[in-house]
Amino acid sequence: GIDEQKFAGVENMQRMPGFARTLSDDEVAQLANYLRATWGGQPASVTPADVKAMR
């Protein structure tokens, strides 16, 4: 996860919990592909094997 961040003069960033032990490799791949295709303009080509190798 990521700890809370405080920045002078701007809105603070809240803590974000980690999901490494909560989501399966398949679920992480699906999420990555959604984000890549929807927001990144990238092909949805992440596989569960890719996630497993990166963990």
PDB file of N, CA and C in Angstrom, residues 29-38 40-47:
ATOM      1  N   ALA A  29      -4.617  -8.857 -13.574  1.00  0.00           N
ATOM      2  CA  ALA A  29      -4.475  -8.739 -15.029  1.00  0.00           C
ATOM      3  C   ALA A  29      -5.707  -8.070 -15.631  1.00  0.00           C
ATOM      4  N   GLN A  30      -6.889  -8.457 -15.184  1.00  0.00           N
ATOM      5  CA  GLN A  30      -8.118  -7.836 -15.685  1.00  0.00           C
ATOM      6  C   GLN A  30      -8.155  -6.345 -15.365  1.00  0.00           C
ATOM      7  N   LEU A  31      -7.784  -5.992 -14.149  1.00  0.00           N
ATOM      8  CA  LEU A  31      -7.756  -4.584 -13.746  1.00  0.00           C
ATOM      9  C   LEU A  31      -6.735  -3.803 -14.569  1.00  0.00           C
ATOM     10  N   ALA A  32      -5.539  -4.359 -14.728  1.00  0.00           N
ATOM     11  CA  ALA A  32      -4.498  -3.688 -15.512  1.00  0.00           C
ATOM     12  C   ALA A  32      -4.956  -3.486 -16.954  1.00  0.00           C
ATOM     13  N   ASN A  33      -5.588  -4.496 -17.527  1.00  0.00           N
ATOM     14  CA  ASN A  33      -6.060  -4.381 -18.906  1.00  0.00           C
ATOM     15  C   ASN A  33      -7.159  -3.338 -19.043  1.00  0.00           C
ATOM     16  N   TYR A  34      -8.055  -3.271 -18.077  1.00  0.00           N
ATOM     17  CA  TYR A  34      -9.100  -2.245 -18.094  1.00  0.00           C
ATOM     18  C   TYR A  34      -8.476  -0.848 -18.048  1.00  0.00           C
ATOM     19  N   LEU A  35      -7.542  -0.643 -17.124  1.00  0.00           N
ATOM     20  CA  LEU A  35      -6.903   0.668 -16.991  1.00  0.00           C
ATOM     21  C   LEU A  35      -6.093   1.023 -18.229  1.00  0.00           C
ATOM     22  N   ARG A  36      -5.362   0.059 -18.771  1.00  0.00           N
ATOM     23  CA  ARG A  36      -4.564   0.316 -19.983  1.00  0.00           C
ATOM     24  C   ARG A  36      -5.457   0.716 -21.152  1.00  0.00           C
ATOM     25  N   ALA A  37      -6.550  -0.023 -21.345  1.00  0.00           N
ATOM     26  CA  ALA A  37      -7.427   0.229 -22.486  1.00  0.00           C
ATOM     27  C   ALA A  37      -8.260   1.494 -22.304  1.00  0.00           C
ATOM     28  N   THR A  38      -8.739   1.726 -21.089  1.00  0.00           N
ATOM     29  CA  THR A  38      -9.642   2.846 -20.835  1.00  0.00           C
ATOM     30  C   THR A  38      -8.920   4.176 -20.683  1.00  0.00           C
ATOM     31  N   GLY A  40      -5.138   4.472 -20.647  1.00  0.00           N
ATOM     32  CA  GLY A  40      -3.762   4.538 -21.109  1.00  0.00           C
ATOM     33  C   GLY A  40      -3.568   4.487 -22.608  1.00  0.00           C
ATOM     34  N   GLY A  41      -4.642   4.192 -23.352  1.00  0.00           N
ATOM     35  CA  GLY A  41      -4.502   4.082 -24.799  1.00  0.00           C
ATOM     36  C   GLY A  41      -3.565   2.953 -25.207  1.00  0.00           C
ATOM     37  N   GLN A  42      -3.479   1.932 -24.371  1.00  0.00           N
ATOM     38  CA  GLN A  42      -2.583   0.801 -24.611  1.00  0.00           C
ATOM     39  C   GLN A  42      -3.416  -0.454 -24.854  1.00  0.00           C
ATOM     40  N   PRO A  43      -2.851  -1.427 -25.566  1.00  0.00           N
ATOM     41  CA  PRO A  43      -3.590  -2.678 -25.757  1.00  0.00           C
ATOM     42  C   PRO A  43      -3.756  -3.423 -24.433  1.00  0.00           C
ATOM     43  N   ALA A  44      -4.858  -4.136 -24.314  1.00  0.00           N
ATOM     44  CA  ALA A  44      -5.135  -4.932 -23.117  1.00  0.00           C
ATOM     45  C   ALA A  44      -4.443  -6.281 -23.264  1.00  0.00           C
ATOM     46  N   SER A  45      -3.148  -6.299 -22.977  1.00  0.00           N
ATOM     47  CA  SER A  45      -2.359  -7.499 -23.259  1.00  0.00           C
ATOM     48  C   SER A  45      -1.680  -8.098 -22.032  1.00  0.00           C
ATOM     49  N   VAL A  46      -2.092  -7.706 -20.831  1.00  0.00           N
ATOM     50  CA  VAL A  46      -1.496  -8.241 -19.609  1.00  0.00           C
ATOM     51  C   VAL A  46      -2.153  -9.583 -19.298  1.00  0.00           C
ATOM     52  N   THR A  47      -1.348 -10.600 -19.068  1.00  0.00           N
ATOM     53  CA  THR A  47      -1.866 -11.929 -18.749  1.00  0.00           C
ATOM     54  C   THR A  47      -1.636 -12.241 -17.270  1.00  0.00           C
TER      55      THR A  47
END
